Structure formats: C-alpha cells, structure tokens
C-alpha positions as a Markdown table, in Angstrom:
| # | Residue | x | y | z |
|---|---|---|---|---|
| 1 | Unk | 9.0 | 144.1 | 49.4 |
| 2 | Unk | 12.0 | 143.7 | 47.6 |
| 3 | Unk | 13.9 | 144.2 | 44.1 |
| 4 | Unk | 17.3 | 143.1 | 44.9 |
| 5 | Unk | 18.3 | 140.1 | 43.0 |
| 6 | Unk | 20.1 | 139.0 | 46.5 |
| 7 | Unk | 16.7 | 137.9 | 47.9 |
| 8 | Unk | 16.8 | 135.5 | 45.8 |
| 9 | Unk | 19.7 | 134.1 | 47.7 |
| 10 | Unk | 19.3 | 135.2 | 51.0 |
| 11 | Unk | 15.6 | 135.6 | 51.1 |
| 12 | Unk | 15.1 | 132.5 | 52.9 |
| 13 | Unk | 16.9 | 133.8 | 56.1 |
| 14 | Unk | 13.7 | 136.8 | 56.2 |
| 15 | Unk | 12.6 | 136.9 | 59.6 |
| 16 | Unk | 9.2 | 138.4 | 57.7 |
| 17 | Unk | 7.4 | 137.5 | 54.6 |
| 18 | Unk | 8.6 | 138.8 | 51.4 |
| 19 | Unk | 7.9 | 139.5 | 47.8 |
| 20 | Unk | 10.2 | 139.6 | 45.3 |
| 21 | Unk | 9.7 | 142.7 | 42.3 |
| 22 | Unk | 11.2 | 143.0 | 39.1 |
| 23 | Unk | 10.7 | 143.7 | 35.6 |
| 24 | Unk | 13.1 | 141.2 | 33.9 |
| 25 | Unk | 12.7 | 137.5 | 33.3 |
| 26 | Unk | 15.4 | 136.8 | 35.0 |
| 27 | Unk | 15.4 | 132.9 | 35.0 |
| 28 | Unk | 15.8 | 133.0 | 31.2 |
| 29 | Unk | 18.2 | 135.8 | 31.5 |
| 30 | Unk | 20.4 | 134.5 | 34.4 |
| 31 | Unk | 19.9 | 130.9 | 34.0 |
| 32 | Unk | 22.1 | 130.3 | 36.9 |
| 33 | Unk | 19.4 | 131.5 | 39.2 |
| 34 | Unk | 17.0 | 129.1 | 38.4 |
| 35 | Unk | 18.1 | 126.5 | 41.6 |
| 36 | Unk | 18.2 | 129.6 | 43.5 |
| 37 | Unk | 14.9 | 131.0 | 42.7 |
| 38 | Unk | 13.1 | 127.6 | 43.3 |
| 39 | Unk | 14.7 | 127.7 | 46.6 |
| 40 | Unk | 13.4 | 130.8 | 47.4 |
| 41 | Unk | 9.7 | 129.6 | 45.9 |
| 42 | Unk | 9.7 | 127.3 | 48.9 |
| 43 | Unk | 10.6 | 129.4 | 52.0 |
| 44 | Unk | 8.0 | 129.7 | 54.1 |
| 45 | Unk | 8.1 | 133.3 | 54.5 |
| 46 | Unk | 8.4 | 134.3 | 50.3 |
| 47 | Unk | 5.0 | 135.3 | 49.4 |
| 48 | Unk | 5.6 | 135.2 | 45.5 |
| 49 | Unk | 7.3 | 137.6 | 43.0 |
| 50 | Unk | 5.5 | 140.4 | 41.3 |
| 51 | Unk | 6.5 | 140.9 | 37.4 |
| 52 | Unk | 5.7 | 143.9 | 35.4 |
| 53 | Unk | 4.9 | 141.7 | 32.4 |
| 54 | Unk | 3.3 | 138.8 | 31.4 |
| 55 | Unk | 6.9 | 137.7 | 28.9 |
| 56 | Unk | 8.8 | 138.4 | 32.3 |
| 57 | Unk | 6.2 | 136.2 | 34.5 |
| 58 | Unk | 6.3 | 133.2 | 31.9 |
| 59 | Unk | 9.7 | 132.8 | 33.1 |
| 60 | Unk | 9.5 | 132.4 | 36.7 |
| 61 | Unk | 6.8 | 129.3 | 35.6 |
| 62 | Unk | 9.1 | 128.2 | 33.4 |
| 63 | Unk | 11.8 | 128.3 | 36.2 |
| 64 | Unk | 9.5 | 126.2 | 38.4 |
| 65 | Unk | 7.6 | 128.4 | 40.3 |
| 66 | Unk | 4.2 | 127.8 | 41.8 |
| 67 | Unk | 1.5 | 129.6 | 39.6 |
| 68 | Unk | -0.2 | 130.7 | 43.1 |
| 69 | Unk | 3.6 | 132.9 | 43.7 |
| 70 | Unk | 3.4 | 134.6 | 40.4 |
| 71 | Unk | 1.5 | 137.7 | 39.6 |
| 72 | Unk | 1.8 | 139.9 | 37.0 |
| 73 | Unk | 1.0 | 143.8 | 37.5 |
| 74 | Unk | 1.6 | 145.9 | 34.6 |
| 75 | Unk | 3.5 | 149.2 | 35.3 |
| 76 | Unk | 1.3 | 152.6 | 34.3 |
| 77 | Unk | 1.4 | 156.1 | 33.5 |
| 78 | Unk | 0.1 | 158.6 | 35.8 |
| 79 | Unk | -2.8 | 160.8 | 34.2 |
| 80 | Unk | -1.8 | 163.7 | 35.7 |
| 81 | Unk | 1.0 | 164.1 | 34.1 |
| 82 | Unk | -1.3 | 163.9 | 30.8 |
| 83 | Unk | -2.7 | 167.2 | 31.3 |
| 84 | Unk | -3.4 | 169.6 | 30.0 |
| 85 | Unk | -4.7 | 167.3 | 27.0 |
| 86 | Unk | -3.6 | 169.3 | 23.9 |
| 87 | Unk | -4.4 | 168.4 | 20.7 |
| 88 | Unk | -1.2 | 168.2 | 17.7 |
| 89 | Unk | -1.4 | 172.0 | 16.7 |
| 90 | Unk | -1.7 | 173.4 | 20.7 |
| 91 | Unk | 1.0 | 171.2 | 21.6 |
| 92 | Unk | 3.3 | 172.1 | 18.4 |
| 93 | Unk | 2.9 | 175.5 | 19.2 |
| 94 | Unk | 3.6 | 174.9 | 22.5 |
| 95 | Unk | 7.1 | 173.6 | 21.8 |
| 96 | Unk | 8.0 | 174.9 | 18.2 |
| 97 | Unk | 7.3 | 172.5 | 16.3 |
| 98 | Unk | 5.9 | 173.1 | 12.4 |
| 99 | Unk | 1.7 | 172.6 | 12.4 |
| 100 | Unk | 1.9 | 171.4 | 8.6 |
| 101 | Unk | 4.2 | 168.8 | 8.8 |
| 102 | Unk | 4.2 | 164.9 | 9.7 |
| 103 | Unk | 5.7 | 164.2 | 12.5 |
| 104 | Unk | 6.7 | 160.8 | 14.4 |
| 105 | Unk | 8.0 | 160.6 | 17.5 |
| 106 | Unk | 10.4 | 158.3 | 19.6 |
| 107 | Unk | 10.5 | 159.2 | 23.3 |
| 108 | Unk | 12.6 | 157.5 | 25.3 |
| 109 | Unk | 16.4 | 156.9 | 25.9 |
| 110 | Unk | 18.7 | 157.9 | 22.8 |
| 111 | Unk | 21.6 | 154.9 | 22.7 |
| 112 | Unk | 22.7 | 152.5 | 20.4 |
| 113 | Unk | 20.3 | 150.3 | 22.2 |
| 114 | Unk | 17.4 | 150.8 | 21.6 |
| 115 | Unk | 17.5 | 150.2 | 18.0 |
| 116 | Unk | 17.3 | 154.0 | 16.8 |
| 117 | Unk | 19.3 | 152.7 | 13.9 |
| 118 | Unk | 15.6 | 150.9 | 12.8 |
| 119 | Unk | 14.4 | 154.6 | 13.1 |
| 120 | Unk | 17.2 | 156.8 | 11.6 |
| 121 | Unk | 16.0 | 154.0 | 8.6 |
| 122 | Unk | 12.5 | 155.0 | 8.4 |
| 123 | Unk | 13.7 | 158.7 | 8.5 |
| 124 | Unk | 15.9 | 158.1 | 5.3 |
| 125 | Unk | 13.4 | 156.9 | 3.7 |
| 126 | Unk | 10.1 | 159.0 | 4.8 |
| 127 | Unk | 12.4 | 162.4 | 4.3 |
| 128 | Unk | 8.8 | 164.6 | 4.3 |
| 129 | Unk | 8.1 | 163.4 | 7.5 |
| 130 | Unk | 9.7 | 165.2 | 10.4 |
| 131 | Unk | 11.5 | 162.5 | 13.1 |
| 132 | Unk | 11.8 | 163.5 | 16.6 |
| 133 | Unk | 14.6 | 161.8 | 19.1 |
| 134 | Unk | 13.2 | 163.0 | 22.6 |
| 135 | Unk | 15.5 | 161.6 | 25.5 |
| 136 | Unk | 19.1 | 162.4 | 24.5 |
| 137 | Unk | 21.7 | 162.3 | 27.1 |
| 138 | Unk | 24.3 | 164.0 | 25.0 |
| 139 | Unk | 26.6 | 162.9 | 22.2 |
| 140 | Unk | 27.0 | 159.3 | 21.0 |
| 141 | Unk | 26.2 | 157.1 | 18.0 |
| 142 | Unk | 22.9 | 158.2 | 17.7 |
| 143 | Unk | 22.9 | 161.6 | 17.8 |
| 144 | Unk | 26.0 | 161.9 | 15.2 |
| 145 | Unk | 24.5 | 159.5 | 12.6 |
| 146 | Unk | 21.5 | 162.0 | 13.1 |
| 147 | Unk | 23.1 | 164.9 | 12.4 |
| 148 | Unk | 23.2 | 163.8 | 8.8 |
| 149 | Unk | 19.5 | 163.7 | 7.9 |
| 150 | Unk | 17.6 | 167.2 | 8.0 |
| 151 | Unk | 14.4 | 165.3 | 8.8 |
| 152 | Unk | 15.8 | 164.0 | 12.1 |
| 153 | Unk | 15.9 | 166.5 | 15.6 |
| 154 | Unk | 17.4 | 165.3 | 18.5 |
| 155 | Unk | 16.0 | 166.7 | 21.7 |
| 156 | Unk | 17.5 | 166.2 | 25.2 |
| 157 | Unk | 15.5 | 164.6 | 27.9 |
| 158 | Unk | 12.6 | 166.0 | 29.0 |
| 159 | Unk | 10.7 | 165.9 | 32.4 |
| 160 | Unk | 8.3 | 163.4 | 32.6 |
| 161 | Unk | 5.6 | 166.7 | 33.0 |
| 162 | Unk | 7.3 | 168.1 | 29.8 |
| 163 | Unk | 7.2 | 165.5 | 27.6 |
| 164 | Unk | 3.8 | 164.8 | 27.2 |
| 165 | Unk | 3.2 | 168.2 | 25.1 |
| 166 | Unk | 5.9 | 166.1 | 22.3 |
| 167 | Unk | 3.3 | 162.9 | 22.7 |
| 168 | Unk | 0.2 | 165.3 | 21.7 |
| 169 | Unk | 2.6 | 167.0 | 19.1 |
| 170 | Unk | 3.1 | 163.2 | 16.7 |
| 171 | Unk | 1.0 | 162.2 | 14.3 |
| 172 | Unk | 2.8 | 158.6 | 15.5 |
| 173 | Unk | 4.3 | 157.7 | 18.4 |
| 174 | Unk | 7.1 | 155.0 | 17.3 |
| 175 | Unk | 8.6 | 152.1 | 19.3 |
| 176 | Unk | 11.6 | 151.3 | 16.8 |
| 177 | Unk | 10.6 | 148.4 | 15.1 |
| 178 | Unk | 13.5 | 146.3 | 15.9 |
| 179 | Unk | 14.7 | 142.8 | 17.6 |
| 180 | Unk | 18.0 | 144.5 | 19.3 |
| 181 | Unk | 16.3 | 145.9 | 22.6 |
| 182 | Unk | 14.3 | 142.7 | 23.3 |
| 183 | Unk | 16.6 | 139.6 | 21.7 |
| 184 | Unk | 20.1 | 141.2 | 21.5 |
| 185 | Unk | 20.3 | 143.6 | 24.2 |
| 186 | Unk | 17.7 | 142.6 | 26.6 |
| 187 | Unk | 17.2 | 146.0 | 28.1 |
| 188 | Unk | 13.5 | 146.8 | 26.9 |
| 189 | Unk | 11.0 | 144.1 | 28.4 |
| 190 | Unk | 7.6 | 146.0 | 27.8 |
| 191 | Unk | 9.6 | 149.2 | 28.0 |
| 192 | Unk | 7.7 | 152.3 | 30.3 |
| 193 | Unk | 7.4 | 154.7 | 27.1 |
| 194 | Unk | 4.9 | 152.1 | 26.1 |
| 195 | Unk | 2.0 | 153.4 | 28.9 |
| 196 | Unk | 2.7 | 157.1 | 28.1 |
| 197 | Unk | 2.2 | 156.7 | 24.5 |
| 198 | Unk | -1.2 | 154.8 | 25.0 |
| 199 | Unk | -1.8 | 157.7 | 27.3 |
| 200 | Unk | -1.1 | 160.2 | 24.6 |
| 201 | Unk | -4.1 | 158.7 | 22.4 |
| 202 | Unk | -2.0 | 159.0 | 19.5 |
| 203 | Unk | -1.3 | 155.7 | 17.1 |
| 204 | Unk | 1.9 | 153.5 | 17.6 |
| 205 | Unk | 4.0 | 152.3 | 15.1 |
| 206 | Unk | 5.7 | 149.3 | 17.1 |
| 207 | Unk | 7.5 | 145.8 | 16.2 |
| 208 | Unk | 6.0 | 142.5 | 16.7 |
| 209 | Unk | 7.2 | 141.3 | 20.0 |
| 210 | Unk | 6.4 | 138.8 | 22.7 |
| 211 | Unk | 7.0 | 141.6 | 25.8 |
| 212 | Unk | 5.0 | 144.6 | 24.4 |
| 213 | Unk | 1.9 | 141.8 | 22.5 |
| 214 | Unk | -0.2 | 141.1 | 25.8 |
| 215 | Unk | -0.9 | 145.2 | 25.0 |
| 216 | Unk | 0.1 | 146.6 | 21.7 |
| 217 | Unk | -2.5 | 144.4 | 19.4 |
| 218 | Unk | -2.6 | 144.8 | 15.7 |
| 219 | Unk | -5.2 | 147.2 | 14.1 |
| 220 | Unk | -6.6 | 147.4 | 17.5 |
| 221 | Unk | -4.0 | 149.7 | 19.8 |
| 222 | Unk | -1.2 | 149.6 | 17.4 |
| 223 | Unk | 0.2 | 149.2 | 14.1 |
| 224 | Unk | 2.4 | 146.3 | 14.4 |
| 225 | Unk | 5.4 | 145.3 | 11.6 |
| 226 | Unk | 7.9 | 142.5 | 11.6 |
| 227 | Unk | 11.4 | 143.5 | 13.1 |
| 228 | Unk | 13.5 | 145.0 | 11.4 |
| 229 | Unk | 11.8 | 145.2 | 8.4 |
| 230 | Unk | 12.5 | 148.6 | 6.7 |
| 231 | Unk | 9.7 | 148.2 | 4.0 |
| 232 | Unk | 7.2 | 147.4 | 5.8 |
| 233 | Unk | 7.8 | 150.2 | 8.7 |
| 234 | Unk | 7.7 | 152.7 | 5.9 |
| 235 | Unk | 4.6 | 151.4 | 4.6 |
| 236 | Unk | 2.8 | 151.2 | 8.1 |
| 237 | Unk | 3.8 | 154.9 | 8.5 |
| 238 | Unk | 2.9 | 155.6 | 5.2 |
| 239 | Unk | -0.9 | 154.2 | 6.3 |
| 240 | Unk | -1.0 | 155.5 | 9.7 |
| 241 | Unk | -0.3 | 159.1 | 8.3 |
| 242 | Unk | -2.7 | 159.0 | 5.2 |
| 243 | Unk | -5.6 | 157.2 | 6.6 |
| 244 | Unk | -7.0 | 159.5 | 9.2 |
| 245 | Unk | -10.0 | 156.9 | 10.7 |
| 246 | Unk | -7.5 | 154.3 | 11.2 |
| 247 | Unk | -5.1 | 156.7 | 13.1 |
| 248 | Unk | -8.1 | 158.2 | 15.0 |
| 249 | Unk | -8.9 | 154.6 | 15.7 |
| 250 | Unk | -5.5 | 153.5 | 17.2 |
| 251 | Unk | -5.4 | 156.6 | 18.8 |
| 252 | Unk | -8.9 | 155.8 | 21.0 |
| 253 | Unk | -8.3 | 152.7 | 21.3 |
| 254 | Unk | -5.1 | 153.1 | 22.9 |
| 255 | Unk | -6.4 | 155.9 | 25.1 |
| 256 | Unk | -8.9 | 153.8 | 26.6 |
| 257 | Unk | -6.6 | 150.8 | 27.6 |
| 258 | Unk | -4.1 | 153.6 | 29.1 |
| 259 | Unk | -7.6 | 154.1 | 31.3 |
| 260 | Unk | -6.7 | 150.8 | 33.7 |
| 261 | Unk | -2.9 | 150.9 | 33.0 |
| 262 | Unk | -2.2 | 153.4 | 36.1 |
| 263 | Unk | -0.1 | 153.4 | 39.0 |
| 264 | Unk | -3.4 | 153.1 | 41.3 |
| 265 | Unk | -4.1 | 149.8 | 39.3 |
| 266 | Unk | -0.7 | 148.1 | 39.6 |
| 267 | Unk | -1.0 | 149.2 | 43.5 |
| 268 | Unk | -4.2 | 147.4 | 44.2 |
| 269 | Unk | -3.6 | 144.5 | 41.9 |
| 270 | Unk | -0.2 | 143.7 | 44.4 |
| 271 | Unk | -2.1 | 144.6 | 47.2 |
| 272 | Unk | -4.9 | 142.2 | 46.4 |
| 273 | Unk | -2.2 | 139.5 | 45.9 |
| 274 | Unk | -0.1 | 140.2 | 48.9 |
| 275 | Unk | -3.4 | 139.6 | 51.3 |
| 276 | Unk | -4.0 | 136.6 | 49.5 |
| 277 | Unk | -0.7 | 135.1 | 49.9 |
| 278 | Unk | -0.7 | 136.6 | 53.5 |
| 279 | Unk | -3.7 | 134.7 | 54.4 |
| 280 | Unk | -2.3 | 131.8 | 52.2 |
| 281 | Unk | 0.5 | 131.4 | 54.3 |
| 282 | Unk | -1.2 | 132.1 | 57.3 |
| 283 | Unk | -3.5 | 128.9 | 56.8 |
C-alpha cells in the first residue's frame, strides 16, 4: 500500500498485490505519466489506486484507468480532537479572543499560496470584523502585508488538539476564495482544513471549485462565491454574519456531513475495496 509516485513505474515488478494512494490527480498534473500509469493499471498484481477526492479520481479515468481500479475515499477529521465542543464565547475566552466582535477565521498554512492575498482583501474591506491567520510558520509575504491592517492577527501553528478551540471561536470559517491554490499553484486539491471546519459546525465562506464541490454545496454546507471576486466575498460575509438562521444552518448542516467524513470511514471504505479487488484478482 503505496504513495510513492515510483510505483507507478516499477509497480509492475511487485512480487504482491498493490494499491497505489495519493491525493493529487496526477495524470492531469504529470501528463507524462499517463503511459506509465496505464501500464501499471494492467499488472496483474495492482489492485487499483485509492484518491482522496472525486476531482483527483476523474483523472485516473480520464488517464485510462478501469473504473473497477478507481476508488475514491475522502480523507476525515478525527472527533476526538473536536472535544471539548465549546461554543464562540467558551472558546474565545479560552484563547483571548474579544466575545463582541466578528470574527473569521482561516486555519491552515500561511504562504503566498494559498491565496491569503483573497483574504487580506476581504479584511480591508470588512475592517469591523476581526481576521484570524492560524498556521504561520514565521515571516514571509503574508505575515508582512498583514502587519498593516489592525483587523488582521497572525497566529503561529497550532496543534491539531489546539486548534479546534480557534474553529469554535469564528463566526466563519473561510477557505480563501480564490483560483491560485487549485488552477495556479495546484497544492490545495480538497485541502484537509476542509473536514475540520465541517467538524467545527461553524459556516464556511469558500470559493466555487471543482475539488472542494462533491462537499462544500451552496446554501446547504457552505457559502460559496466566485474566485476571486472581492465583492461578492464581502457580501457573503456580510450575510453569513447578519443572518443568524442561515449561519446556524450552514453550521448543522456541515456538522452533520463531518458525521461520516472520519478516519474510521475512509479505513473501511479502502478496506471494503481492497477485498474486492483481492478476490477480483483472485478469480
């Protein structure tokens, strides 16, 4: 059970059946594997390849793999590391933050890729509302162009057990709504923040995008605005944070699909399709 891309070359030489794991669709983005990958398809002994997403999986099909060798299985979040549940003013208190104020917060890496520029945006424009940076690394692009807007703190990574107090602290959790990380950069295929803030029960303010659609859905478990769209992310804000029932909504709704989006789940889903293919291959 592998995620080394050399498999993909070598993998036919496995004395023992194999899968292949990864979270990138790596046909589109290495489209000198494709021969490669098809050759791999066909070894007796390759079982299939497990992607984390359903944008990732569409490019193995596209590559020319059999359907029967694909499976998707979703990465999670670990409830565990959800409790205690706290509601916003518990967990403000819990790690200084102000109780009266709106808050939004990004949790995740702090770089120039991840199109924090979309969010240092938004906090220009939304200067009432308090912007949190959770995941910095230390000094770069980011944290200097955030030095000059009061509404902006930069926090420095967090343990994965400490960060979910900053989750119950937002009003909004925000996936910066822009094209970079996906189209540009290619870094952020249905990125792992995405399972903790459905965990957190809290609404997300997130772009339309073809990794993070098959489970951020509009008005349902997200607020969703065109890329890089400055107006229309303030506006979204602007509604999350003044209409309570539909951030209550989001919030649930999210909550609840975080429910079958656990590690457990993405272990049985591969196991189911490993003992298929086993006995597939068996035949």
């Amino acid at each position: 059970y592998v995620r080394v891309r050399a498999v993909l070359a070598l993998g036919g030489r496995s004395p023992r059946p194999f899968a292949f794991d990864h979270s990138r669709p790596g046909p589109d983005d290495w489209p000198w594997l494709r021969p490669l990958i098809r050759r791999t398809a066909r070894s007796a002994r390759c079982l299939g390849f497990i992607l984390h997403s359903n944008y990732a999986a569409q490019s193995y099909l596209r590559a020319g793999v059999p359907s029967a060798q694909v499976q998707v299985a979703h990465n999670g979040a670990d409830p565990r590391l959800m409790l205690p549940r706290l509601d916003k003013r518990a967990a403000r208190i819990q790690v200084g933050l102000p109780v009266d104020r709106a808050i939004a917060v990004y949790a995740g890496r702090v770089n120039a890729e991840k199109g924090l520029d979309a969010v240092l945006t938004l906090a220009a424009r939304q200067r009432d509302v308090l912007f949190l940076l959770v995941g910095s690394e230390g000094e770069g692009p980011i944290e200097r162009a955030a030095a000059a807007l009061s509404n902006v703190r930069v926090l420095p990574w967090q343990t994965p057990a400490a960060l979910s107090a900053y989750l119950y602290a937002a009003d909004v959790l925000m996936v910066p709504p822009a094209r970079a990380p996906l189209e540009r950069f290619s870094n952020c295929v249905l990125p792992m923040k995405v399972f903790r803030y459905l965990a957190a029960g809290r609404p997300i303010l997130a772009p339309r995008a073809a990794d993070t659609a098959e489970l951020l859905r509009d008005d349902d478990t997200a607020c969703l605005v065109a890329p890089d769209d400055a107006p229309a992310a303030v506006a979204a804000l602007d509604r999350l944070l003044q209409d309570a029932a539909l951030a209550a909504r989001l919030g649930h709704n999210a909550e609840r699909l975080a429910e079958r989006l656990t590690w457990d789940a993405r272990a049985a889903t591969i196991n189911a399709f490993l003992e298929g293919r086993l006995a597939a291959v068996r035949r």
